[in-house]
PDB file of C-alpha atoms and ligand atoms in Angstrom:
ATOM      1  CA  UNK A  20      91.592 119.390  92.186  1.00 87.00           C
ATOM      2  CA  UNK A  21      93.182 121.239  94.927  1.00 92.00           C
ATOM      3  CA  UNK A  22      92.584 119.337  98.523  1.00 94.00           C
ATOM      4  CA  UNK A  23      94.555 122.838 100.603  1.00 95.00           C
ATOM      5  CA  UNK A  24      95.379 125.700  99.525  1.00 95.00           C
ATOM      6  CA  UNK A  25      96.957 128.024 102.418  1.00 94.00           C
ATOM      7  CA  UNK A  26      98.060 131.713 101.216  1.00 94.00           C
ATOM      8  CA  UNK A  27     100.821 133.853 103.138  1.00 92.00           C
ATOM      9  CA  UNK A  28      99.849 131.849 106.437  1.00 92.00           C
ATOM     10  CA  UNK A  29     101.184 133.443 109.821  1.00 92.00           C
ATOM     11  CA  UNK A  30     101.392 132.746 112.876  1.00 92.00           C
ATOM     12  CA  UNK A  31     101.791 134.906 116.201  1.00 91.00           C
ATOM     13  CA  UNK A  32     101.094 134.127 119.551  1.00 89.00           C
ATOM     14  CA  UNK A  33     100.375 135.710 122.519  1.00 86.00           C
ATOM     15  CA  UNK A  34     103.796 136.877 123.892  1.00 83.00           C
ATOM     16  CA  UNK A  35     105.420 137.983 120.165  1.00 78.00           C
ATOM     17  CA  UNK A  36     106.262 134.181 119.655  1.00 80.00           C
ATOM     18  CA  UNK A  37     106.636 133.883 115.726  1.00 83.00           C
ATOM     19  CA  UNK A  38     105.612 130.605 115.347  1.00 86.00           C
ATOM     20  CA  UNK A  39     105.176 130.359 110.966  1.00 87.00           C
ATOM     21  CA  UNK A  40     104.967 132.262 108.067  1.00 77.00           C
ATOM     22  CA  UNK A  41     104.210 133.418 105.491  1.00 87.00           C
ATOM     23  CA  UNK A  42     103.403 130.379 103.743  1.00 90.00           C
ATOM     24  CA  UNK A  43     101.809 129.704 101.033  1.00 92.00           C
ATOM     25  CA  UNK A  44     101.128 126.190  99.596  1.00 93.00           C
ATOM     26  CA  UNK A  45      98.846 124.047  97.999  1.00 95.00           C
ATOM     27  CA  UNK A  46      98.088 120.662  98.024  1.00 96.00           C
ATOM     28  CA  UNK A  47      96.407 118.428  95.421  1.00 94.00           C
ATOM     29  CA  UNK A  48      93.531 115.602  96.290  1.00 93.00           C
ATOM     30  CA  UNK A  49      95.081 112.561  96.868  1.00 93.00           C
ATOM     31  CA  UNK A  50      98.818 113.815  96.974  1.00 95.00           C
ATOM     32  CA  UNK A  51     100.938 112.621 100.261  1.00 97.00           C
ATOM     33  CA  UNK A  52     103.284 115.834 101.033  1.00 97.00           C
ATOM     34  CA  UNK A  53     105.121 115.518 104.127  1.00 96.00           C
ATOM     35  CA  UNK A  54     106.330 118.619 105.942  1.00 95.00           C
ATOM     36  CA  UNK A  55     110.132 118.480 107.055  1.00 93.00           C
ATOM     37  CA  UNK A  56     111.748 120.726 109.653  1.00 88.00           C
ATOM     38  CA  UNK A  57     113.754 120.969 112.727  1.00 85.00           C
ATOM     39  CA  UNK A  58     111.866 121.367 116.105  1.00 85.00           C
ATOM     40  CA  UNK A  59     110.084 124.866 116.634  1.00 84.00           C
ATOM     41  CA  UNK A  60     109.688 125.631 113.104  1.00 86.00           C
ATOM     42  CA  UNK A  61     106.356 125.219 113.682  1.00 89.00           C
ATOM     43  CA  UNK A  62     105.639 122.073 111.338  1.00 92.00           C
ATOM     44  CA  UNK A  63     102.687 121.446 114.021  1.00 94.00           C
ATOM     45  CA  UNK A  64     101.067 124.621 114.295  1.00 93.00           C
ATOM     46  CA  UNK A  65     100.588 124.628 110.450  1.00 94.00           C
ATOM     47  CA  UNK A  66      98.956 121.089 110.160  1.00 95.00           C
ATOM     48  CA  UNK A  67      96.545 122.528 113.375  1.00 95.00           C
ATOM     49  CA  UNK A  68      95.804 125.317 111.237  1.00 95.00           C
ATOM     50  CA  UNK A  69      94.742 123.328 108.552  1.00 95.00           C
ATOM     51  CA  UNK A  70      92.963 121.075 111.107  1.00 93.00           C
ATOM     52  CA  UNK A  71      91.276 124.176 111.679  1.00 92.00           C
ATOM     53  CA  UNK A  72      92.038 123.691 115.340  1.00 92.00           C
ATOM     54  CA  UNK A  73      93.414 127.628 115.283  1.00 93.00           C
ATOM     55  CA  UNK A  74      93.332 130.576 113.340  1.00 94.00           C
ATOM     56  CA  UNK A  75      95.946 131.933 111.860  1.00 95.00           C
ATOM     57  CA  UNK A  76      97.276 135.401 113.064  1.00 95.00           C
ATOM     58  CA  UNK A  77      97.147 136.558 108.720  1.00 94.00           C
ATOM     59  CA  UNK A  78      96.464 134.741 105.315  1.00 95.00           C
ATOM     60  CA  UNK A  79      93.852 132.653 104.426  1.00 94.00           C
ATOM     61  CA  UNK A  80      93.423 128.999 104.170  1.00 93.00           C
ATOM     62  CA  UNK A  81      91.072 127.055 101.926  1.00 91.00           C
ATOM     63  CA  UNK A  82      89.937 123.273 101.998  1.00 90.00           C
ATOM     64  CA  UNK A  83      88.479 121.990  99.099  1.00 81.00           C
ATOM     65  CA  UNK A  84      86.016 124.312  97.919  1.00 59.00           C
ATOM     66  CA  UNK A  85      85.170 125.168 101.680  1.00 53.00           C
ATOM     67  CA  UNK A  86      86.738 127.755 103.755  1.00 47.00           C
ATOM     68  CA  UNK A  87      86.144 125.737 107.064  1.00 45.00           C
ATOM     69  CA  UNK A  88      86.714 122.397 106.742  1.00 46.00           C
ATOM     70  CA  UNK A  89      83.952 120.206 107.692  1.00 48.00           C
ATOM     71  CA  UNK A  90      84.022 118.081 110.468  1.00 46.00           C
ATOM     72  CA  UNK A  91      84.027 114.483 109.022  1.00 62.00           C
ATOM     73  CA  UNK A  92      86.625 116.031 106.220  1.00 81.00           C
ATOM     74  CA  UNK A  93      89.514 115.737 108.329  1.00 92.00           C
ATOM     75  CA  UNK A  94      91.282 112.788 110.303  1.00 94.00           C
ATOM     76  CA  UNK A  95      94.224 114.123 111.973  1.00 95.00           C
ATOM     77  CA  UNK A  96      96.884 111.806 113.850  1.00 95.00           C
ATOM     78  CA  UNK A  97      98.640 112.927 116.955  1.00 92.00           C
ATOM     79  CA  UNK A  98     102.085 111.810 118.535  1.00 89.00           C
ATOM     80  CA  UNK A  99     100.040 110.124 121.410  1.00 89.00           C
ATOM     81  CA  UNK A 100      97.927 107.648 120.769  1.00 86.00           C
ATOM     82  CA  UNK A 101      95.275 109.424 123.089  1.00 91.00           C
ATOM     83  CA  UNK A 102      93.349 106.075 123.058  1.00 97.00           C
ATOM     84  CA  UNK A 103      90.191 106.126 125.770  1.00 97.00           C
ATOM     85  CA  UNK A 104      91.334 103.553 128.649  1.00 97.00           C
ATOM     86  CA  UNK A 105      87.763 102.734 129.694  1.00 97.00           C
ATOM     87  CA  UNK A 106      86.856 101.429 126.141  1.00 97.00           C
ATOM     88  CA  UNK A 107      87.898  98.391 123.776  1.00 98.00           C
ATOM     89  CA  UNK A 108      89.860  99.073 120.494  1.00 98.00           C
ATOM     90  CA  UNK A 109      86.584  98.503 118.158  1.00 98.00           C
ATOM     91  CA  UNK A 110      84.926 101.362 120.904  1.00 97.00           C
ATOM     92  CA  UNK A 111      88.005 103.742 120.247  1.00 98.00           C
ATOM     93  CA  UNK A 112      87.604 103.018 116.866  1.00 98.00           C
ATOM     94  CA  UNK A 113      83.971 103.955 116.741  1.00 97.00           C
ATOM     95  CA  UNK A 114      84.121 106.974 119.206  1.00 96.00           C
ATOM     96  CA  UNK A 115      84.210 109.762 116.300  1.00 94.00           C
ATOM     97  CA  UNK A 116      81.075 107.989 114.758  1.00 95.00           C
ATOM     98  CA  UNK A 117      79.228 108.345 118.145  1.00 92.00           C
ATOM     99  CA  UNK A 118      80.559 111.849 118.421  1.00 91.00           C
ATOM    100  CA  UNK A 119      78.781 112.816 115.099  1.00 89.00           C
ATOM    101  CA  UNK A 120      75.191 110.724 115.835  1.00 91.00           C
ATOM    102  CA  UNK A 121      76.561 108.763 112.615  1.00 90.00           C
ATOM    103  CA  UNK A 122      75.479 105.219 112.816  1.00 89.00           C
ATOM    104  CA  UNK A 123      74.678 104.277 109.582  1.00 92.00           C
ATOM    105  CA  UNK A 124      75.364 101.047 108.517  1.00 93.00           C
ATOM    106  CA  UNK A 125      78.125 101.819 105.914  1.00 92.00           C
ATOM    107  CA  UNK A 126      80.413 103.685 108.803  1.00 92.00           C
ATOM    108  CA  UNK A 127      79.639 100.918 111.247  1.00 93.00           C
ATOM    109  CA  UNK A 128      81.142  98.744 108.877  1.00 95.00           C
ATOM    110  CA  UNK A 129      83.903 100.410 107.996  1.00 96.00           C
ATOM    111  CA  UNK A 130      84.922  99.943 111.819  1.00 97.00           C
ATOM    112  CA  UNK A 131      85.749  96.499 111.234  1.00 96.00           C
ATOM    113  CA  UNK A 132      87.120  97.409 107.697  1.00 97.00           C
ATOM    114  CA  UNK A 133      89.666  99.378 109.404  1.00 97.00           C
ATOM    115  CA  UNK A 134      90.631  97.560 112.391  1.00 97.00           C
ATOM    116  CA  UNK A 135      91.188  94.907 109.552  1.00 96.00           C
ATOM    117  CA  UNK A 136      93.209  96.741 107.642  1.00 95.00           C
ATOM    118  CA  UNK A 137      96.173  98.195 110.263  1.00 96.00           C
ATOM    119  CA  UNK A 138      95.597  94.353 111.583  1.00 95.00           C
ATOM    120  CA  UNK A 139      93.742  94.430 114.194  1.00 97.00           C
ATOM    121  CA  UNK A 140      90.891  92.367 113.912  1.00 97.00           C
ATOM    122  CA  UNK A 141      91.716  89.909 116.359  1.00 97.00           C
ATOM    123  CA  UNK A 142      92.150  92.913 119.007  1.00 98.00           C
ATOM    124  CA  UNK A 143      88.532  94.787 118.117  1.00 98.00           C
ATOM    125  CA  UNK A 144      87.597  93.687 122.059  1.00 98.00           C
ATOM    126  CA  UNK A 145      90.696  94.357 123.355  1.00 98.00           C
ATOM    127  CA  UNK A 146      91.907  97.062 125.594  1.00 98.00           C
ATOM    128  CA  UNK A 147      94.526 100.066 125.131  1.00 97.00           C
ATOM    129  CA  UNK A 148      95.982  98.720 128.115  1.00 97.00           C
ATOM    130  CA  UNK A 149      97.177  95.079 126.331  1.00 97.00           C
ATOM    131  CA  UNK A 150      98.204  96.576 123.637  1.00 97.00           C
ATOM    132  CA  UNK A 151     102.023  96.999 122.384  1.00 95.00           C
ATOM    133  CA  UNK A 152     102.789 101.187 120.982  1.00 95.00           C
ATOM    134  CA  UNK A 153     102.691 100.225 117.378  1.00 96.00           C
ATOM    135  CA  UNK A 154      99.288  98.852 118.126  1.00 97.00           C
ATOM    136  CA  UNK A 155      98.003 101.898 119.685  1.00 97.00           C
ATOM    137  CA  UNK A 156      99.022 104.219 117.100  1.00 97.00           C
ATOM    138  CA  UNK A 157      97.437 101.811 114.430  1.00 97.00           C
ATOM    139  CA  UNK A 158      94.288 102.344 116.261  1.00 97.00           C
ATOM    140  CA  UNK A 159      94.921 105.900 116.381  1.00 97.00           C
ATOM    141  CA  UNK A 160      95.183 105.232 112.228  1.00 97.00           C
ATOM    142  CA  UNK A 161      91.754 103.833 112.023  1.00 97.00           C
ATOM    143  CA  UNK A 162      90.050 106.218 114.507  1.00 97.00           C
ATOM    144  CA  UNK A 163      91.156 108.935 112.369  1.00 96.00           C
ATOM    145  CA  UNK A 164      89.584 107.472 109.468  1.00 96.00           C
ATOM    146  CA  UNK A 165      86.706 106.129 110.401  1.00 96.00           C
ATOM    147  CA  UNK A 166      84.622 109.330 109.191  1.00 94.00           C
ATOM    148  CA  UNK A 167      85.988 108.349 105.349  1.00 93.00           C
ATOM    149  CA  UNK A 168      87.622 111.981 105.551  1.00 93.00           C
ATOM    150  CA  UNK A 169      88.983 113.344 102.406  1.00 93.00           C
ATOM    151  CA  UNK A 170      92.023 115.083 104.420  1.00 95.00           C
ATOM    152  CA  UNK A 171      94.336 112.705 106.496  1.00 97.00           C
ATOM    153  CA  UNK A 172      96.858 115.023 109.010  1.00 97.00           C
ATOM    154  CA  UNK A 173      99.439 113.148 110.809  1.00 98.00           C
ATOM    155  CA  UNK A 174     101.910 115.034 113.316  1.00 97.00           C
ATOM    156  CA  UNK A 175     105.031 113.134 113.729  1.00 96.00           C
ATOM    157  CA  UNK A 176     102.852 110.083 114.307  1.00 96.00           C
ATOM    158  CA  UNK A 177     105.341 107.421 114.620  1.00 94.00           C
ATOM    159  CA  UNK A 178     108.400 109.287 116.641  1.00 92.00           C
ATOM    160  CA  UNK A 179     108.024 107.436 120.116  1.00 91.00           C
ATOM    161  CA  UNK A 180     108.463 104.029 118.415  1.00 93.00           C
ATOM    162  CA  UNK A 181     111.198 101.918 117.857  1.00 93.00           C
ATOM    163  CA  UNK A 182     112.952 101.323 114.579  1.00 93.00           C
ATOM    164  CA  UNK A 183     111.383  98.094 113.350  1.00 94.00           C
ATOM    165  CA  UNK A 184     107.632  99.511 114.633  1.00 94.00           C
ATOM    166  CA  UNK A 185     107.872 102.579 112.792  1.00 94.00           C
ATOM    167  CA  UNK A 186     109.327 101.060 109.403  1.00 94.00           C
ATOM    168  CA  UNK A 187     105.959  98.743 109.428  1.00 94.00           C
ATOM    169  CA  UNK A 188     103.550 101.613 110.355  1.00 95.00           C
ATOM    170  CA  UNK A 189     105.708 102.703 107.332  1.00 96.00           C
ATOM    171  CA  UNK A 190     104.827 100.593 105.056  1.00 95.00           C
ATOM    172  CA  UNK A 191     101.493 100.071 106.477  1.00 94.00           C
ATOM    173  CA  UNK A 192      99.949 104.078 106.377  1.00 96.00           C
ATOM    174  CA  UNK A 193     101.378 103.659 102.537  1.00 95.00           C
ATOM    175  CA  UNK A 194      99.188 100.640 101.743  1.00 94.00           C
ATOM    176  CA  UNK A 195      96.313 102.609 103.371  1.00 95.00           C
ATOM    177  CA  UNK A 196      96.762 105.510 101.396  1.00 95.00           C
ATOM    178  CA  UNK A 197      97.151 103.848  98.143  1.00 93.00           C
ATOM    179  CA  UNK A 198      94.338 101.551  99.205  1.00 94.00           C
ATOM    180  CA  UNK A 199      92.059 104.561 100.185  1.00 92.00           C
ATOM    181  CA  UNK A 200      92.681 107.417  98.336  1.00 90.00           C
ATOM    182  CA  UNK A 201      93.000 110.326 100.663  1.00 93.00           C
ATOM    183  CA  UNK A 202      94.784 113.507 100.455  1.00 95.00           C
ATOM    184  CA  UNK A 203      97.961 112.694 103.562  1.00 97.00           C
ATOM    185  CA  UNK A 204     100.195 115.481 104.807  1.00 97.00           C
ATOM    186  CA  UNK A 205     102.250 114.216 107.332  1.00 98.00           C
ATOM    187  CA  UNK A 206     104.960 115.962 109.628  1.00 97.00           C
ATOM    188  CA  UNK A 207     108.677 114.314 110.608  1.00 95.00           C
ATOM    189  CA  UNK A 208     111.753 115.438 111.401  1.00 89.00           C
ATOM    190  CA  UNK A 209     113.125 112.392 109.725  1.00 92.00           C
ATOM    191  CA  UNK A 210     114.477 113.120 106.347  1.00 92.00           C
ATOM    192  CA  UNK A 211     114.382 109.191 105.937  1.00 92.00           C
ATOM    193  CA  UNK A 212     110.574 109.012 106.252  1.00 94.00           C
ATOM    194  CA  UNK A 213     109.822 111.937 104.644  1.00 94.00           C
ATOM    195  CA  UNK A 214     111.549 110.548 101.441  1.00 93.00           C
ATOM    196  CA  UNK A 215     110.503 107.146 101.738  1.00 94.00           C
ATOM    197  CA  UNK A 216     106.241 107.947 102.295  1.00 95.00           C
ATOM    198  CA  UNK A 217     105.525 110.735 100.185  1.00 94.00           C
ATOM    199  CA  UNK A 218     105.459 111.861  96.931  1.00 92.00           C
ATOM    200  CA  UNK A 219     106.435 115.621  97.895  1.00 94.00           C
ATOM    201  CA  UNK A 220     108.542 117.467 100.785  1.00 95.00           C
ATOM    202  CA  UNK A 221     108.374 120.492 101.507  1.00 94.00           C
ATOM    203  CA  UNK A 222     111.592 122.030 103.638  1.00 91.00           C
ATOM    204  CA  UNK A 223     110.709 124.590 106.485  1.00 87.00           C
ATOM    205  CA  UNK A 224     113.577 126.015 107.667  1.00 80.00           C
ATOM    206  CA  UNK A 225     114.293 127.246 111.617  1.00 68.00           C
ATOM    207  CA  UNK A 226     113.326 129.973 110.943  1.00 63.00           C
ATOM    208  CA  UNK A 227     110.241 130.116 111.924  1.00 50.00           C
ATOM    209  CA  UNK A 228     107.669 128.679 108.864  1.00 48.00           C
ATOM    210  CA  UNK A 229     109.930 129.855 105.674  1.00 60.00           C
ATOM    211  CA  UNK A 230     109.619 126.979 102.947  1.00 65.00           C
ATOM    212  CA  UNK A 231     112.974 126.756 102.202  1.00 64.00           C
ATOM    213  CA  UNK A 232     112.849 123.782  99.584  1.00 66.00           C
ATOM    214  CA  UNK A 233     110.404 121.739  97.787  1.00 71.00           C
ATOM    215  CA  UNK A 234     111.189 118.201  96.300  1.00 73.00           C
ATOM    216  CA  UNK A 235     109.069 115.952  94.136  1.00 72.00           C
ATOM    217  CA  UNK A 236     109.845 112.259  94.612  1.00 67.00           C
ATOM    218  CA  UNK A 237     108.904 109.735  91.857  1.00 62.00           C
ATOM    219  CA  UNK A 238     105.923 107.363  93.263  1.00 56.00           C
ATOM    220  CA  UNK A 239     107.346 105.025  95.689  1.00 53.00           C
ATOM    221  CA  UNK A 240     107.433 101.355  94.477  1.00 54.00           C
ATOM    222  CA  UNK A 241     104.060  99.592  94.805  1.00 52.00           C
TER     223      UNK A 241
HETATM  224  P1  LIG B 330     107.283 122.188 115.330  1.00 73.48           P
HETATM  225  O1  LIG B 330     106.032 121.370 115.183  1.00 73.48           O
HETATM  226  O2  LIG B 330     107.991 122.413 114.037  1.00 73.48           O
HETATM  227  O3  LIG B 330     108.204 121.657 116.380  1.00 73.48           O
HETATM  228  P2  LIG B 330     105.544 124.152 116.568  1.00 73.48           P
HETATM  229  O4  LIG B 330     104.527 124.499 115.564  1.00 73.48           O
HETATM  230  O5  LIG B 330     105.178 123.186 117.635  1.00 73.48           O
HETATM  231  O6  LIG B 330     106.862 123.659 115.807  1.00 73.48           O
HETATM  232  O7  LIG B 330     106.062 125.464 117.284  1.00 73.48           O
HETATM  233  C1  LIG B 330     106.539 126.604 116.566  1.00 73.48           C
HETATM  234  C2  LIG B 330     106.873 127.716 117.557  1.00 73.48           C
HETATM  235  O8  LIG B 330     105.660 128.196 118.152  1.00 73.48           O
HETATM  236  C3  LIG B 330     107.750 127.293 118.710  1.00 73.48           C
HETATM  237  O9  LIG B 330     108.607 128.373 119.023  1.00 73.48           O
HETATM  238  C4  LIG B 330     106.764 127.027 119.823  1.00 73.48           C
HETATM  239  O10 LIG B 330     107.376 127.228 121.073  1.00 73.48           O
HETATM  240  C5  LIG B 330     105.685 128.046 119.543  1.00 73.48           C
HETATM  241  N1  LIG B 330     104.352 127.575 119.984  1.00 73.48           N
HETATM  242  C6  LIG B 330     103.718 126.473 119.536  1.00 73.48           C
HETATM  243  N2  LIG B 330     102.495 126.361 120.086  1.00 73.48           N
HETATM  244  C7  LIG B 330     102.358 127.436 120.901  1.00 73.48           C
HETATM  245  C8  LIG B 330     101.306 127.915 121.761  1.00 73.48           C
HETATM  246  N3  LIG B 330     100.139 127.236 121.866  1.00 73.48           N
HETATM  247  N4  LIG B 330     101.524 129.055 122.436  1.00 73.48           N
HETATM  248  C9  LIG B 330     102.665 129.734 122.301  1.00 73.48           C
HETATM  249  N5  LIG B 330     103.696 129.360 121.531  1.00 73.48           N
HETATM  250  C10 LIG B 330     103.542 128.216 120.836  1.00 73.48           C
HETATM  251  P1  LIG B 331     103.793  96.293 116.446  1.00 73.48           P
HETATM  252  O1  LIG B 331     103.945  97.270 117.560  1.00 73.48           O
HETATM  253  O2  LIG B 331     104.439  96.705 115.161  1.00 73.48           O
HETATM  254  O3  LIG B 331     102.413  95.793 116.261  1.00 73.48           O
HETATM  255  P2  LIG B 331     105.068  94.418 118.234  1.00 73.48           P
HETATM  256  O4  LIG B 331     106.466  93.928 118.089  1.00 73.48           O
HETATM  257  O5  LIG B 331     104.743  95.309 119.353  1.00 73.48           O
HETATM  258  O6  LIG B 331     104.650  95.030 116.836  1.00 73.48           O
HETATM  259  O7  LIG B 331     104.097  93.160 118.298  1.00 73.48           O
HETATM  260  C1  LIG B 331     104.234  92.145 117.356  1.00 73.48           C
HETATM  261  C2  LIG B 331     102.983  91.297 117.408  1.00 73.48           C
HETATM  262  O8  LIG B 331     102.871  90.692 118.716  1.00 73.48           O
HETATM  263  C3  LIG B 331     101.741  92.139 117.267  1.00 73.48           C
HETATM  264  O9  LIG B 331     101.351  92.318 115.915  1.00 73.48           O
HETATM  265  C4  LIG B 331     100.714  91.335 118.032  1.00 73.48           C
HETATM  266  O10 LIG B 331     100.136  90.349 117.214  1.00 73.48           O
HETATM  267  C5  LIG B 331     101.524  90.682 119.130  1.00 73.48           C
HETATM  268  N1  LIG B 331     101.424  91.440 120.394  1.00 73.48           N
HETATM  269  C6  LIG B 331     102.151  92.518 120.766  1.00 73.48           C
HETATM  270  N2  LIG B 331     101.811  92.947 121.971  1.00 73.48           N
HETATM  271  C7  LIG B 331     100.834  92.113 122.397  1.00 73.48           C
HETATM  272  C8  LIG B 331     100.038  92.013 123.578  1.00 73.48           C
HETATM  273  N3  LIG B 331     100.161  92.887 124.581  1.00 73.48           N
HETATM  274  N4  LIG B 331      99.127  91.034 123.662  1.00 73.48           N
HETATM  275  C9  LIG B 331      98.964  90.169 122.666  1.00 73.48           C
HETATM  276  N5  LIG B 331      99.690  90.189 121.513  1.00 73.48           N
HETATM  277  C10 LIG B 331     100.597  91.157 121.386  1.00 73.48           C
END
């Protein structure tokens, strides 16, 4: 089944800037595809389009069998943590859940679940404040999918951290997404991650949005 199909995607803004396109790709359900590109080519305005946080300027995109994609469908990842200062990790956590009056007892459980899972159980009560980067962006991982979303979009997630941080976030988005199923595209500039998470990368070139490459990687070692 296809998770995203995007057709001869563009991408103008105001000012002339030619920010992507045309693209055209599709992702299947449950595939991790990582998009690879220098700054500017606009790796992040095509993950916000399929975010359906803007429109594109031509083509069309399609997720799942929806043309909008639904609000619980997608988890998306920024470079900041963007973590609420106010409110402990299991609150963060949660704050999607309140956000969408859902507070049933499956998704209140799969708080927990979560925080459990990027290892941060002991921290549920916590505050952003005590926490190291890695931590916060491993909250950031189980905010994101808190809703159970079929779609997981992460921009350049991990490029503030330090070596030995990222390489565990690494490993540990991998375990999630073997352990959970979900459909991962994922934006770098490093060729090293790119290779070592997913299972497909697809090459945009500087100029602006062209694919210039795609490469199919083997399933990396369980
Ligand atoms: P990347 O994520 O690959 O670094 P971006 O998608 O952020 O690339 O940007 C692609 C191009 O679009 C760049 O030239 C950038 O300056 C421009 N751009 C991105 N967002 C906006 C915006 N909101 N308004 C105007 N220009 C933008
Ligand atoms: P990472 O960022 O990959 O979680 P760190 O090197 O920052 O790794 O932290 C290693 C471990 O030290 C963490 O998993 C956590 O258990 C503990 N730790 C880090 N920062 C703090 C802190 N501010 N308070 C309590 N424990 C911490």
């Amino acid at each position: 089944m296809t998770a995203i199909r995007c057709s001869e995607i563009r991408k103008v803004y105001p000012r002339g800037v030619d920010a992507l396109g045309p693209v055209s790709l599709t992702i299947d359900e449950g595939e991790f595809v990582s998009l690879l590109g220098p700054s500017g080519c606009g790796k992040s305005t095509l993950l916000r389009i399929i975010a359906g946080l803007e429109r594109p300027s031509a083509g069309e995109i399609v997720i799942g069998t929806r043309t909008r994609p639904s609000s619980g469908g997608i988890g998306f990842v920024f470079q900041e943590p963007t973590l609420m200062p106010w409110a402990s990790v299991r609150d963060n956590v949660r704050l999607p859940l309140r956000l969408t009056h859902d507070m049933s007892a499956a998704s209140l459980a799969r708080v927990d679940d979560l925080l459990a899972r990027v290892g941060l159980a002991e921290f549920a009560e916590a505050y952003p404040r005590e926490l190291s980067g890695g931590m916060k962006m491993r909250v950031s991982l189980a905010r994101a999918l808190v809703t159970d979303p079929d779609i997981l979009l992460l921009d350049e997630p991990f490029a503030a951290l330090d070596e030995i941080t990222r390489f565990r976030l690494n490993n540990d988005l991998l375990a999630l997404w073997r352990d959970l199923g979900k459909t991962v595209v994922f934006v770098t500039h490093s060729v090293f991650e790119s290779v070592f998470l997913s299972q497909r990368v697809v090459v945009l070139t500087a100029r602006p949005g062209q694919i210039s490459s795609e490469h199919r990687i083997d399933a990396p070692e369980p």
